[in-house]
Amino acid sequence: MSRAFTKEDDSLEAPIIPPRAALPPGTPNYVTPQGLEQLRAELATLEAQRTQVEANRENEADRTRQLTVLNAQLGALNQRIATAKVVDPANQPVDEVRFGATVTLHTRSGGKAGQVRRFTIVGVDEASVAEGKVAFVAPIARAVVGARLGAAVTLQLGPKEEVVEVTSIEY
């Protein structure tokens, strides 16, 4: 077939739309108040980007591609915001690990004895290993939720089992 009869962008693949963090089916979308604000700020940023792309008429194929990606991201984000259930850590029991808690664990056996782990249990969209924030659906978070101060908790980290002690709970 002659190139004269094909569209210029026929060879382009469909745009890749980055997925949001996974939320298991049937699991409520818990977020902290700060997490909801982060989602709203992200929404404002994406809407501003979409406005800029809509105004740019230089390259129609590129514009269409960018709008497809932005609209998909906005749809997913709006869905997350609509299903968000805000849990205020200030209303959680101070002596028990719950959503929003910053937990400190000391390894007692099975790993490096004396190792200290500190993390905050947050929503899936707020999770960031670099910031010490772990999603409430993560295995380590599930293992410690419900534990009280001083409790021994068994963690299954890959093939190894570790026993840790909850030494601090902060909200």
GROMACS .gro file of C-alpha atoms in nm:
model
  171
    1MET     CA    1   0.000   0.000   0.000
    2SER     CA    2   0.127   0.345  -0.085
    3ARG     CA    3   0.213   0.582   0.202
    4ALA     CA    4  -0.016   0.833   0.033
    5PHE     CA    5  -0.318   0.641   0.161
    6THR     CA    6  -0.217   0.606   0.525
    7LYS     CA    7  -0.253   0.848   0.808
    8GLU     CA    8   0.067   0.999   0.935
    9ASP     CA    9   0.007   0.881   1.293
   10ASP     CA   10  -0.095   0.523   1.201
   11SER     CA   11   0.244   0.395   1.312
   12LEU     CA   12   0.209   0.553   1.658
   13GLU     CA   13   0.114   0.325   1.941
   14ALA     CA   14  -0.162   0.402   2.186
   15PRO     CA   15  -0.039   0.622   2.469
   16ILE     CA   16   0.071   0.452   2.788
   17ILE     CA   17  -0.133   0.573   3.081
   18PRO     CA   18   0.046   0.526   3.413
   19PRO     CA   19  -0.173   0.337   3.660
   20ARG     CA   20  -0.256   0.464   4.007
   21ALA     CA   21  -0.139   0.265   4.307
   22ALA     CA   22  -0.331  -0.061   4.338
   23LEU     CA   23  -0.626  -0.079   4.574
   24PRO     CA   24  -0.753  -0.435   4.619
   25PRO     CA   25  -1.114  -0.487   4.504
   26GLY     CA   26  -1.366  -0.427   4.779
   27THR     CA   27  -1.113  -0.242   4.996
   28PRO     CA   28  -1.220   0.103   5.120
   29ASN     CA   29  -1.005   0.390   4.994
   30TYR     CA   30  -0.883   0.523   5.329
   31VAL     CA   31  -0.687   0.848   5.324
   32THR     CA   32  -0.554   1.086   5.585
   33PRO     CA   33  -0.669   1.449   5.571
   34GLN     CA   34  -0.325   1.536   5.427
   35GLY     CA   35  -0.363   1.259   5.170
   36LEU     CA   36  -0.694   1.403   5.052
   37GLU     CA   37  -0.530   1.744   5.017
   38GLN     CA   38  -0.250   1.585   4.811
   39LEU     CA   39  -0.509   1.425   4.581
   40ARG     CA   40  -0.688   1.759   4.537
   41ALA     CA   41  -0.358   1.936   4.464
   42GLU     CA   42  -0.275   1.669   4.206
   43LEU     CA   43  -0.620   1.721   4.051
   44ALA     CA   44  -0.562   2.098   4.022
   45THR     CA   45  -0.221   2.037   3.860
   46LEU     CA   46  -0.363   1.791   3.605
   47GLU     CA   47  -0.651   2.025   3.521
   48ALA     CA   48  -0.405   2.311   3.465
   49GLN     CA   49  -0.195   2.086   3.239
   50ARG     CA   50  -0.504   1.988   3.042
   51THR     CA   51  -0.597   2.354   2.995
   52GLN     CA   52  -0.248   2.427   2.859
   53VAL     CA   53  -0.257   2.130   2.622
   54GLU     CA   54  -0.606   2.223   2.497
   55ALA     CA   55  -0.482   2.574   2.415
   56ASN     CA   56  -0.179   2.445   2.220
   57ARG     CA   57  -0.283   2.393   1.856
   58GLU     CA   58   0.067   2.351   1.707
   59ASN     CA   59   0.079   1.971   1.674
   60GLU     CA   60  -0.268   1.819   1.665
   61ALA     CA   61  -0.151   1.455   1.690
   62ASP     CA   62   0.064   1.529   1.995
   63ARG     CA   63  -0.214   1.737   2.149
   64THR     CA   64  -0.464   1.453   2.107
   65ARG     CA   65  -0.221   1.204   2.259
   66GLN     CA   66  -0.152   1.428   2.561
   67LEU     CA   67  -0.523   1.494   2.613
   68THR     CA   68  -0.595   1.121   2.604
   69VAL     CA   69  -0.339   1.058   2.878
   70LEU     CA   70  -0.449   1.356   3.090
   71ASN     CA   71  -0.818   1.270   3.063
   72ALA     CA   72  -0.751   0.910   3.167
   73GLN     CA   73  -0.541   1.028   3.463
   74LEU     CA   74  -0.810   1.278   3.562
   75GLY     CA   75  -1.077   1.006   3.544
   76ALA     CA   76  -0.879   0.773   3.769
   77LEU     CA   77  -0.798   1.054   4.011
   78ASN     CA   78  -1.158   1.174   4.029
   79GLN     CA   79  -1.265   0.815   4.104
   80ARG     CA   80  -1.015   0.796   4.391
   81ILE     CA   81  -1.128   1.129   4.534
   82ALA     CA   82  -1.496   1.027   4.505
   83THR     CA   83  -1.434   0.701   4.694
   84ALA     CA   84  -1.196   0.849   4.955
   85LYS     CA   85  -1.286   0.781   5.317
   86VAL     CA   86  -1.100   1.029   5.533
   87VAL     CA   87  -0.967   0.887   5.859
   88ASP     CA   88  -0.831   1.146   6.099
   89PRO     CA   89  -0.537   0.997   6.293
   90ALA     CA   90  -0.622   1.229   6.584
   91ASN     CA   91  -0.936   1.020   6.644
   92GLN     CA   92  -0.751   0.687   6.663
   93PRO     CA   93  -0.680   0.504   6.993
   94VAL     CA   94  -0.335   0.619   7.112
   95ASP     CA   95  -0.236   0.280   7.257
   96GLU     CA   96  -0.315   0.073   6.948
   97VAL     CA   97  -0.174   0.068   6.593
   98ARG     CA   98  -0.437   0.192   6.349
   99PHE     CA   99  -0.453   0.380   6.020
  100GLY     CA  100  -0.249   0.700   6.041
  101ALA     CA  101  -0.015   0.574   6.316
  102THR     CA  102   0.358   0.626   6.305
  103VAL     CA  103   0.495   0.299   6.441
  104THR     CA  104   0.840   0.209   6.568
  105LEU     CA  105   0.934  -0.160   6.567
  106HIS     CA  106   1.244  -0.322   6.720
  107THR     CA  107   1.349  -0.660   6.584
  108ARG     CA  108   1.376  -0.920   6.862
  109SER     CA  109   1.448  -1.235   6.658
  110GLY     CA  110   1.463  -1.375   6.308
  111GLY     CA  111   1.637  -1.081   6.145
  112LYS     CA  112   1.901  -0.838   6.255
  113ALA     CA  113   1.840  -0.825   6.629
  114GLY     CA  114   1.798  -0.468   6.745
  115GLN     CA  115   1.706  -0.336   6.399
  116VAL     CA  116   1.464  -0.044   6.419
  117ARG     CA  117   1.190   0.023   6.165
  118ARG     CA  118   0.978   0.337   6.175
  119PHE     CA  119   0.694   0.408   5.934
  120THR     CA  120   0.354   0.574   5.907
  121ILE     CA  121   0.048   0.381   5.788
  122VAL     CA  122  -0.130   0.582   5.517
  123GLY     CA  123  -0.356   0.546   5.211
  124VAL     CA  124  -0.234   0.381   4.891
  125ASP     CA  125  -0.199   0.713   4.708
  126GLU     CA  126   0.004   0.862   4.993
  127ALA     CA  127   0.252   0.576   5.028
  128SER     CA  128   0.618   0.664   4.974
  129VAL     CA  129   0.905   0.446   5.090
  130ALA     CA  130   1.142   0.744   5.072
  131GLU     CA  131   0.922   0.934   5.318
  132GLY     CA  132   0.863   0.635   5.547
  133LYS     CA  133   0.496   0.608   5.451
  134VAL     CA  134   0.353   0.258   5.400
  135ALA     CA  135   0.012   0.181   5.247
  136PHE     CA  136  -0.238   0.025   5.486
  137VAL     CA  137  -0.272  -0.270   5.245
  138ALA     CA  138   0.102  -0.351   5.260
  139PRO     CA  139   0.187  -0.678   5.440
  140ILE     CA  140   0.393  -0.505   5.712
  141ALA     CA  141   0.109  -0.261   5.784
  142ARG     CA  142  -0.149  -0.539   5.798
  143ALA     CA  143   0.072  -0.734   6.038
  144VAL     CA  144   0.098  -0.452   6.293
  145VAL     CA  145  -0.254  -0.301   6.272
  146GLY     CA  146  -0.433  -0.378   6.596
  147ALA     CA  147  -0.111  -0.436   6.795
  148ARG     CA  148  -0.070  -0.253   7.123
  149LEU     CA  149   0.235  -0.082   7.265
  150GLY     CA  150   0.488  -0.343   7.381
  151ALA     CA  151   0.325  -0.624   7.182
  152ALA     CA  152   0.533  -0.881   6.995
  153VAL     CA  153   0.431  -0.917   6.630
  154THR     CA  154   0.545  -1.180   6.382
  155LEU     CA  155   0.631  -1.045   6.037
  156GLN     CA  156   0.662  -1.267   5.731
  157LEU     CA  157   0.920  -1.088   5.517
  158GLY     CA  158   0.966  -1.305   5.212
  159PRO     CA  159   1.090  -1.647   5.321
  160LYS     CA  160   1.205  -1.516   5.661
  161GLU     CA  161   0.997  -1.473   5.971
  162GLU     CA  162   1.081  -1.197   6.217
  163VAL     CA  163   0.950  -1.116   6.561
  164VAL     CA  164   0.933  -0.744   6.634
  165GLU     CA  165   0.817  -0.544   6.931
  166VAL     CA  166   0.599  -0.234   6.897
  167THR     CA  167   0.797   0.024   7.095
  168SER     CA  168   0.624   0.344   6.990
  169ILE     CA  169   0.285   0.451   6.850
  170GLU     CA  170   0.231   0.815   6.757
  171TYR     CA  171  -0.052   0.999   6.586
   0.00000   0.00000   0.00000
